[in-house]
Coordinates of N, CA, C and O in Angstrom, one line a residue:
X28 N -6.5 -14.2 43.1 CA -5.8 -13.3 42.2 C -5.5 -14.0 40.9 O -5.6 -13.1 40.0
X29 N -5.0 -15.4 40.4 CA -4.9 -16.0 40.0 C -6.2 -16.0 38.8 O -6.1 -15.7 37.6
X30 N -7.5 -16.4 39.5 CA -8.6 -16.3 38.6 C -9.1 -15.1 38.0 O -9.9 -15.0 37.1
X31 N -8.6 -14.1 38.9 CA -8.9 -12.5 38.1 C -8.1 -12.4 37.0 O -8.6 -12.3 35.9
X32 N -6.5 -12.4 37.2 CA -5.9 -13.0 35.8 C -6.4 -13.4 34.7 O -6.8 -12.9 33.6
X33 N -6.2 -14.8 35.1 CA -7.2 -15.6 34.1 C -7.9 -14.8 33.6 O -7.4 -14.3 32.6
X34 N -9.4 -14.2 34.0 CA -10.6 -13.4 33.6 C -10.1 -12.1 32.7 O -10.6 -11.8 31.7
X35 N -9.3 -11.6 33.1 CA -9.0 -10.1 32.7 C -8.2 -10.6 30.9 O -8.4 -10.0 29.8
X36 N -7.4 -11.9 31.1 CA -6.9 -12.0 29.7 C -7.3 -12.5 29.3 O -6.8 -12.6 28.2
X37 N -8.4 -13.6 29.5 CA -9.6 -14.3 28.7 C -10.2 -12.8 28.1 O -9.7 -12.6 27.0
X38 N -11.0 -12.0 28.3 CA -11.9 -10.7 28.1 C -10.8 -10.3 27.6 O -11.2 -10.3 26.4
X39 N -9.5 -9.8 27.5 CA -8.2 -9.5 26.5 C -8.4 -9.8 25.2 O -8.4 -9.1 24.3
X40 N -8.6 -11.3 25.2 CA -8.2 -11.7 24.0 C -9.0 -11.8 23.0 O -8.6 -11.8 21.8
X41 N -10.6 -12.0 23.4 CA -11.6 -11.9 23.5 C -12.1 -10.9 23.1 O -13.1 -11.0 22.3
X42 N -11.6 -9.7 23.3 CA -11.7 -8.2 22.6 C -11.2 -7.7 21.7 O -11.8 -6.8 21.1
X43 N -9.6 -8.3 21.5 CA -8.9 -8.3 20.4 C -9.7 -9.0 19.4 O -10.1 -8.5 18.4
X44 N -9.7 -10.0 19.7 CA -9.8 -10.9 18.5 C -11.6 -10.5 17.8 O -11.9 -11.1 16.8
X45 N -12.5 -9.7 18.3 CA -13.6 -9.3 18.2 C -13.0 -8.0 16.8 O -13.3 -7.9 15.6
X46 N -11.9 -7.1 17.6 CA -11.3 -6.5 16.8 C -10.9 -6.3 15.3 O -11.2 -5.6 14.4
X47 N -9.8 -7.5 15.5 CA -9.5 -8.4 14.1 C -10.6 -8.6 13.3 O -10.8 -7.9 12.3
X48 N -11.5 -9.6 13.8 CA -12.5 -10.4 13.3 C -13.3 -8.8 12.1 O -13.3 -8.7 10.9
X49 N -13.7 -8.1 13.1 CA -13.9 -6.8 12.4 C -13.5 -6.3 11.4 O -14.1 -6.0 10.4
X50 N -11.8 -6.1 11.6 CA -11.4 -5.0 10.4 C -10.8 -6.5 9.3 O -10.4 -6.1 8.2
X51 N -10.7 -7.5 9.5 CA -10.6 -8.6 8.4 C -11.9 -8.6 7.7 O -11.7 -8.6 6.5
X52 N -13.5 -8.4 8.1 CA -14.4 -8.8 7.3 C -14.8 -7.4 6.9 O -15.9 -7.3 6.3
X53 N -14.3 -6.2 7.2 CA -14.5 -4.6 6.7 C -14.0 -4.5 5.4 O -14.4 -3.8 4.5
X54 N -12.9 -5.2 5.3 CA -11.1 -5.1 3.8 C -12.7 -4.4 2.8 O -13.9 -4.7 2.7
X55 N -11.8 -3.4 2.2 CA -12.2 -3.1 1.2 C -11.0 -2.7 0.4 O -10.3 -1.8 0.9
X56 N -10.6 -3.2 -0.6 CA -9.8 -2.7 -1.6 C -10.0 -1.4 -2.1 O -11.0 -0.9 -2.6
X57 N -8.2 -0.7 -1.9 CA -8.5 0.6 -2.5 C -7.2 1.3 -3.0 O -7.0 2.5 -2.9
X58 N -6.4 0.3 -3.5 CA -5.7 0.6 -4.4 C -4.3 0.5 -3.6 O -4.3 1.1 -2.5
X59 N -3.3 0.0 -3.9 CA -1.8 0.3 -3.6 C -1.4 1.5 -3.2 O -1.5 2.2 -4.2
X60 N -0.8 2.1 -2.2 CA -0.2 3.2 -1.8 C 1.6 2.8 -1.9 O 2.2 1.9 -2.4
X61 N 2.1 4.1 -1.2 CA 3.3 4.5 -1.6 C 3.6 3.4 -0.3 O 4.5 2.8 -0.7
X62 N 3.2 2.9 0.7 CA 3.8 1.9 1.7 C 4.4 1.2 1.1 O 5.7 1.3 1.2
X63 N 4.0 0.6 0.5 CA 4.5 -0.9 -0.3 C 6.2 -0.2 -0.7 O 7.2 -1.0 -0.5
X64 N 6.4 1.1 -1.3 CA 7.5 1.3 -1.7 C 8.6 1.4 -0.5 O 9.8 1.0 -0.6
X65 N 8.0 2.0 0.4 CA 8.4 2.5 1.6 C 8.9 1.5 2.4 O 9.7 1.6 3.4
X66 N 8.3 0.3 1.8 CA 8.7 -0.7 3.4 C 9.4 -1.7 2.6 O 9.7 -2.7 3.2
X67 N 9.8 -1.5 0.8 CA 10.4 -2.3 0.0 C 12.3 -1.9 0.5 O 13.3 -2.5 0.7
X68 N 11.8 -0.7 0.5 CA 13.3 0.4 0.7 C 13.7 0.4 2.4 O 14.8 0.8 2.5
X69 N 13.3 0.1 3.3 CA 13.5 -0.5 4.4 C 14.0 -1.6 5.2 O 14.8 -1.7 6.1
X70 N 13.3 -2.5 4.6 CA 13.4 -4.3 4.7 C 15.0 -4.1 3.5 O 15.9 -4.8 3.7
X71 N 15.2 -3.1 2.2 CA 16.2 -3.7 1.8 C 17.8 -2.8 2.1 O 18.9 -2.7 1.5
X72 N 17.3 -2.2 3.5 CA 18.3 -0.9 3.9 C 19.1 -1.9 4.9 O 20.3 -2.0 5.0
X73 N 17.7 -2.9 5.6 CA 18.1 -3.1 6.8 C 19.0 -4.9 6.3 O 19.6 -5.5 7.1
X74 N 18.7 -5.4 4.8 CA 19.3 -6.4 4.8 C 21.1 -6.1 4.7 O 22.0 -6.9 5.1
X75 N 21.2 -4.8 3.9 CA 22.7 -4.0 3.4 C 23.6 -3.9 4.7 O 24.8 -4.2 4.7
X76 N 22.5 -3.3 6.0 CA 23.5 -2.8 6.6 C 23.2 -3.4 8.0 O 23.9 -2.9 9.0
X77 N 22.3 -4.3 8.2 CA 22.8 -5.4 9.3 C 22.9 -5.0 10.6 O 24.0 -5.1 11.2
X78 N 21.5 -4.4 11.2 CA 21.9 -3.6 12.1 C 21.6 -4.6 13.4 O 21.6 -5.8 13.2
X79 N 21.4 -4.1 14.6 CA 21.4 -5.1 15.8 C 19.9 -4.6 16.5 O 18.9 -5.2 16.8
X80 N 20.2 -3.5 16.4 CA 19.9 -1.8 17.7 C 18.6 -1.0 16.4 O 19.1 -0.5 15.4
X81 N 17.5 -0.9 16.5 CA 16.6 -0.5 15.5 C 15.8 0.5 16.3 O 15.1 0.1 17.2
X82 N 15.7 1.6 16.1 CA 14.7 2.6 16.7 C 14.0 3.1 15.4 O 14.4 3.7 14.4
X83 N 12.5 2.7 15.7 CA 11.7 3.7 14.9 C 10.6 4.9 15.3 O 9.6 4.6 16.1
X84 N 10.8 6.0 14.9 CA 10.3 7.1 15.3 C 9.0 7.2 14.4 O 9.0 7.2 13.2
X85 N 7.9 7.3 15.3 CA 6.5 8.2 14.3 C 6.1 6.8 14.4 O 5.7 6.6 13.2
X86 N 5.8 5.6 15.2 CA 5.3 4.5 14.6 C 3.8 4.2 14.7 O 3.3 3.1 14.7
X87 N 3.0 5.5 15.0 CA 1.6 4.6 15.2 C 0.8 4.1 15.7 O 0.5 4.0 16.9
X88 N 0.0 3.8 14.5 CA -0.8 2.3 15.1 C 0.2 1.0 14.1 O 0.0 -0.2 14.1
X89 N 0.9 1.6 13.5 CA 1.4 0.3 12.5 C 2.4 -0.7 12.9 O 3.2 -0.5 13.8
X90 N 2.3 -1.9 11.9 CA 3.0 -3.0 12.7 C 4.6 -3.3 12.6 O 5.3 -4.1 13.1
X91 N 4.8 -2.3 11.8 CA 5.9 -2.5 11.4 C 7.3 -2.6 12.4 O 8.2 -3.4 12.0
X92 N 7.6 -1.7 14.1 CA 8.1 -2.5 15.1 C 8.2 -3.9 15.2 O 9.2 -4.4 15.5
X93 N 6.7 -4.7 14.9 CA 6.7 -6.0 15.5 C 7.1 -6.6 14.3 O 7.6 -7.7 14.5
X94 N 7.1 -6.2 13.3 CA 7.9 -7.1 11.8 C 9.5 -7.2 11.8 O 10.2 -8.0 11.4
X95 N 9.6 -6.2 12.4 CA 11.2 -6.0 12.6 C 11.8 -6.8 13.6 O 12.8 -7.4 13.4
X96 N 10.9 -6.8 14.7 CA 11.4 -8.0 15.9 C 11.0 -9.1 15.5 O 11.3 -10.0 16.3
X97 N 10.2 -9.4 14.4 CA 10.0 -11.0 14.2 C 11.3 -11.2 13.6 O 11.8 -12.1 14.1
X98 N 11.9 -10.8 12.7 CA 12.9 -10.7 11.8 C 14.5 -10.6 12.7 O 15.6 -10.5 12.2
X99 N 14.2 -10.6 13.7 CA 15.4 -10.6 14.9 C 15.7 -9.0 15.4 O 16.2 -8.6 16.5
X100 N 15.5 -8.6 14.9 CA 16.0 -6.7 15.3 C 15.8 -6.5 16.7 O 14.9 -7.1 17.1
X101 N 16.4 -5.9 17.5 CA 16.1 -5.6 19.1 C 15.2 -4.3 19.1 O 15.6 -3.4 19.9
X102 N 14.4 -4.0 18.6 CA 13.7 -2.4 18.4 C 12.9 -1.5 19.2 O 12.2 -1.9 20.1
X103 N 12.9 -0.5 19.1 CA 12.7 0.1 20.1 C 11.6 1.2 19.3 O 12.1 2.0 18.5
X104 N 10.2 1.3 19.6 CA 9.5 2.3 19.0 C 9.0 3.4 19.8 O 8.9 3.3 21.0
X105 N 8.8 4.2 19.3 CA 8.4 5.8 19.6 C 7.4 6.9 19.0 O 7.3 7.1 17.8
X106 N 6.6 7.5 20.1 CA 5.6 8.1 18.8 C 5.4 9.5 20.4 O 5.7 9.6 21.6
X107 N 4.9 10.3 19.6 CA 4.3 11.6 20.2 C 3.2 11.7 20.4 O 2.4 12.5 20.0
X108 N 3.3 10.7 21.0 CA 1.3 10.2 21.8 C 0.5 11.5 22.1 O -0.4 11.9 21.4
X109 N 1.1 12.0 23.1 CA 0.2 13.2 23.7 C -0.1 14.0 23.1 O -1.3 14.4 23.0
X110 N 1.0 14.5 22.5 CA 1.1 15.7 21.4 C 0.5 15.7 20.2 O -0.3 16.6 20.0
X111 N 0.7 14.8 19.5 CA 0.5 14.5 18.1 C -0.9 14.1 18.1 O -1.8 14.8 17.7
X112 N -1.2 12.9 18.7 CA -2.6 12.0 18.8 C -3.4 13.2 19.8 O -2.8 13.7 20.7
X113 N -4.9 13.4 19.4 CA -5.3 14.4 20.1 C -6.5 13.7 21.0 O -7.2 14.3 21.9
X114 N -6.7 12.5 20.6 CA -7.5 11.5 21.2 C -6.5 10.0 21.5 O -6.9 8.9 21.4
X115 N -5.1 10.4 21.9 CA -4.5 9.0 22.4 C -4.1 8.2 20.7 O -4.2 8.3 19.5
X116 N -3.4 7.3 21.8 CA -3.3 6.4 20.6 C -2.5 5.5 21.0 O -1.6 5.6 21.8
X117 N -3.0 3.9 20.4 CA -2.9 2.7 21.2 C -2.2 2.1 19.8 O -2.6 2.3 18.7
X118 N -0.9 1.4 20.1 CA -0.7 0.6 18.8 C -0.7 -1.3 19.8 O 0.0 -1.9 20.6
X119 N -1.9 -1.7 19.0 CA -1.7 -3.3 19.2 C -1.1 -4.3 18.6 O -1.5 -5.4 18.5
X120 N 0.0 -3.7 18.3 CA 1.0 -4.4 17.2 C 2.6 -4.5 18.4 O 3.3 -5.4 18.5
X121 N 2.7 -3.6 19.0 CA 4.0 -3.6 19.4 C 3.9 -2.2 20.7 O 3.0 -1.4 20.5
X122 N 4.6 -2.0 21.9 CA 4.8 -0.9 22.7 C 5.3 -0.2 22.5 O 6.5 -0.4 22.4
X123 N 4.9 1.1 22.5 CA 5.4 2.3 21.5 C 5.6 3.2 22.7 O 4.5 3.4 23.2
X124 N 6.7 3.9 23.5 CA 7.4 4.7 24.0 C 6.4 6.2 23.3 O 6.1 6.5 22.2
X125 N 6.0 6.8 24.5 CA 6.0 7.9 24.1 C 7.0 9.1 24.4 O 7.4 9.3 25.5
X126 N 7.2 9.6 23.6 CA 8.7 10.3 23.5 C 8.9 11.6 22.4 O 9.4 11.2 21.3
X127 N 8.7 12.7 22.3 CA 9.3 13.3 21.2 C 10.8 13.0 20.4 O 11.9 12.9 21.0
X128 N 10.6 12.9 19.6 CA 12.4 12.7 18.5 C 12.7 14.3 18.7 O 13.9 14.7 18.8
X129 N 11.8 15.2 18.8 CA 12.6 16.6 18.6 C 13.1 17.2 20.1 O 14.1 17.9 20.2
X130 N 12.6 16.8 21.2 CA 13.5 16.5 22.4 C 13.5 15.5 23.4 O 13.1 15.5 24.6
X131 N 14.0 14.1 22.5 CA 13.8 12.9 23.1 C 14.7 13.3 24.5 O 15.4 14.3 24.9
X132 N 14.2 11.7 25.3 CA 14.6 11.6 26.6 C 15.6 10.4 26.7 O 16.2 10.2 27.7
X133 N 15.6 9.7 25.3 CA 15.8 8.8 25.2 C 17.6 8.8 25.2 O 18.3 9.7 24.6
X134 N 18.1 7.8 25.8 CA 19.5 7.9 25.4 C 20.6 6.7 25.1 O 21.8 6.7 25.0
X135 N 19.6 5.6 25.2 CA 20.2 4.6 24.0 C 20.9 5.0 22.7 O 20.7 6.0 22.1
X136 N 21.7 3.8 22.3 CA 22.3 4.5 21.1 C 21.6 3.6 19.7 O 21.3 2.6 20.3
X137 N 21.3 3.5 18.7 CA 20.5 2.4 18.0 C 21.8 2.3 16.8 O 22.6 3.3 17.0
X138 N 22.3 1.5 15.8 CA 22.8 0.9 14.8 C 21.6 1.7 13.3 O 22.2 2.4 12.5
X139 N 20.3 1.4 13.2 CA 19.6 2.3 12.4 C 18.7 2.5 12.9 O 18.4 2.0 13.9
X140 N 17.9 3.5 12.2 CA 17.0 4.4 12.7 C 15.5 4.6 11.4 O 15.5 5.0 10.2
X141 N 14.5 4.1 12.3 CA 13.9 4.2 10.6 C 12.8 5.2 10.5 O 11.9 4.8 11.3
X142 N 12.2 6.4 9.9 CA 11.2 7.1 10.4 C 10.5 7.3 9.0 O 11.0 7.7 8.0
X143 N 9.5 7.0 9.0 CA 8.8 6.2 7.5 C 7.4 7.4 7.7 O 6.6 7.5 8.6
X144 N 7.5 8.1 6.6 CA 6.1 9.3 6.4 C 5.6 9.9 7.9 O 4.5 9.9 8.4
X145 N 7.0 10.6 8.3 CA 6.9 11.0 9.7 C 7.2 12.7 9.7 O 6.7 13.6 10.4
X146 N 7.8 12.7 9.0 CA 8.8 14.3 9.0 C 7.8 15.3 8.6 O 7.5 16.3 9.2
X147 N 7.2 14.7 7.2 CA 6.0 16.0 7.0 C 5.1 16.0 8.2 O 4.1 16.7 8.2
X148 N 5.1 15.5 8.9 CA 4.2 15.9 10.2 C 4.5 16.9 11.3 O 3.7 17.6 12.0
X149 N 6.4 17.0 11.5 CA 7.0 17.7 12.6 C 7.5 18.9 12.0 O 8.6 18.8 11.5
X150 N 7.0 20.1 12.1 CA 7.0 21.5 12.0 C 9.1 21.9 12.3 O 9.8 22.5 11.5
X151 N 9.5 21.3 13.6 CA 10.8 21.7 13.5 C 11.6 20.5 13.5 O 12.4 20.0 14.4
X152 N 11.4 19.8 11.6 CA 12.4 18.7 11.5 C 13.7 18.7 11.4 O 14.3 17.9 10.9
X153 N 14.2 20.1 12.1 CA 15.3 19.7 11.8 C 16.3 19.7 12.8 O 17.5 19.4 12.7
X154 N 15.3 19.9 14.4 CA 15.6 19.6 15.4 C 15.4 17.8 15.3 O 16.3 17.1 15.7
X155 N 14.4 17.3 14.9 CA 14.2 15.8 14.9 C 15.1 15.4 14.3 O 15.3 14.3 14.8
X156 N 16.3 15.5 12.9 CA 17.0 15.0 12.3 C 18.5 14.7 13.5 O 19.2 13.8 13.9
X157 N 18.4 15.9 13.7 CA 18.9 16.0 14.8 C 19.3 15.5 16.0 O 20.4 15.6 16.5
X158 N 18.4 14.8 16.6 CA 18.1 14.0 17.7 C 18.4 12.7 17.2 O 19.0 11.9 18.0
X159 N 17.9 12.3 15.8 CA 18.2 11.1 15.6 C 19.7 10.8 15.3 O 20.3 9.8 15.8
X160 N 20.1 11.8 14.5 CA 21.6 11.7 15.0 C 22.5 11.4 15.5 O 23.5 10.7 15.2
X161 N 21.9 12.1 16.7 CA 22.2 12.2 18.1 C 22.2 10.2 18.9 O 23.0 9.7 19.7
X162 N 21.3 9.8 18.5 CA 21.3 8.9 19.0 C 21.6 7.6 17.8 O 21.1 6.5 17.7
X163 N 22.5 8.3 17.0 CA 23.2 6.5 16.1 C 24.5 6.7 17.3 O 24.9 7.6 18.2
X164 N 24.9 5.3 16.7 CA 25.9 4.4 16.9 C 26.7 4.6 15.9 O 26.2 4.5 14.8
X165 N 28.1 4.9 16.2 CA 28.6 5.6 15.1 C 28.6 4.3 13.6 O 28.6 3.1 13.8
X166 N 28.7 4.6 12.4 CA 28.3 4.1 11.4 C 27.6 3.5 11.1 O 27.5 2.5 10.5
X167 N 26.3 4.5 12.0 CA 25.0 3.6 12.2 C 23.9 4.6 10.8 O 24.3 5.6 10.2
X168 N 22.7 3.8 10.8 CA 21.7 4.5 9.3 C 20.6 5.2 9.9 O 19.9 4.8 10.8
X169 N 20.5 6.2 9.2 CA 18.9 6.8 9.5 C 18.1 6.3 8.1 O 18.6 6.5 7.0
X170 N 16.9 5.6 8.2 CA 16.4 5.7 6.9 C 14.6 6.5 7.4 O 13.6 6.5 8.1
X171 N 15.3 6.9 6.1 CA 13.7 8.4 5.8 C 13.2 8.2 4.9 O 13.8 8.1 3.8
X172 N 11.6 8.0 5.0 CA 10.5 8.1 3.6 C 9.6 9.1 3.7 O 9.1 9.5 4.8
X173 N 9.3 9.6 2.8 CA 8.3 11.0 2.8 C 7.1 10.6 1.7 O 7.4 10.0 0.7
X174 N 5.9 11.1 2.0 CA 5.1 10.2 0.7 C 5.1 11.2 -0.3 O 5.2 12.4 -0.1
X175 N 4.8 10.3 -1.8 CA 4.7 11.0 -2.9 C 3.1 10.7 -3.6 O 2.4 9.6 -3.6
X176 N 2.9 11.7 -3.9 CA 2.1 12.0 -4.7 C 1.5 12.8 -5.8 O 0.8 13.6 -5.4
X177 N 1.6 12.8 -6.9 CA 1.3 13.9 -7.9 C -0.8 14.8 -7.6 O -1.2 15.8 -8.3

């Protein structure tokens, strides 16, 4: 049992790292997006108000869960796998809860809440604002980014 182990995350890592190797030698430059602003206004939400308890809703494939927990945050991510993704969706950055925000199951309480270019996606956001609400900690933060573009 031992050496099947071994085998299965040797071929793990092995696959990942085939991965990487991939989308590092693909980089093609293509210009700065609105992220950069988005995750300036976040990292400086989360230095103001010092939270413990971090839930982010809508997270992806992106890494931003695991940046939060490198940075000490206890966090907790969420995405509408089933629903939303119509072919799945795997984030290899961090474990992502599948869960709707517009009738989570979820009933932790979080300190902030971060949902970053998520909302133009959910048809009834105002059940999702809602939920998130629902689940601060009282004098706790929701922070929301929506993308811009002319």
């Amino acid at each position: 049992m031992r050496a099947l182990k071994f085998l299965v995350h040797k071929l793990g890592k092995w696959y990942l790292d085939k991965i990487c190797k991939r989308e590092y030698e693909s980089q093609c430059f293509q210009g700065v997006n609105e992220r950069l602003v988005e995750y300036r206004f976040v990292f400086q939400s989360l230095l103001l108000t010092a939270p413990r308890y971090v839930l982010d809703v809508g997270t992806g494939v992106t890494s931003l869960p695991h940046i939060l927990r490198t940075c000490g945050f206890e966090v907790t991510a969420i995405d509408n796998i089933r629903d939303y993704w119509p072919k799945g969706m795997f984030n290899r950055h961090y474990y992502v809860i599948n869960d709707d925000i517009k009738n989570t199951r979820i009933t932790k309480k979080f300190d902030l809440i971060t949902c970053i270019s998520v909302m133009e996606h959910i048809k009834n956001h105002e059940a999702a604002i809602k939920s998130m609400f629902a689940l601060l900690n009282p004098g706790g933060h929701i922070v929301l980014t929506f993308p811009y573009n002319e």
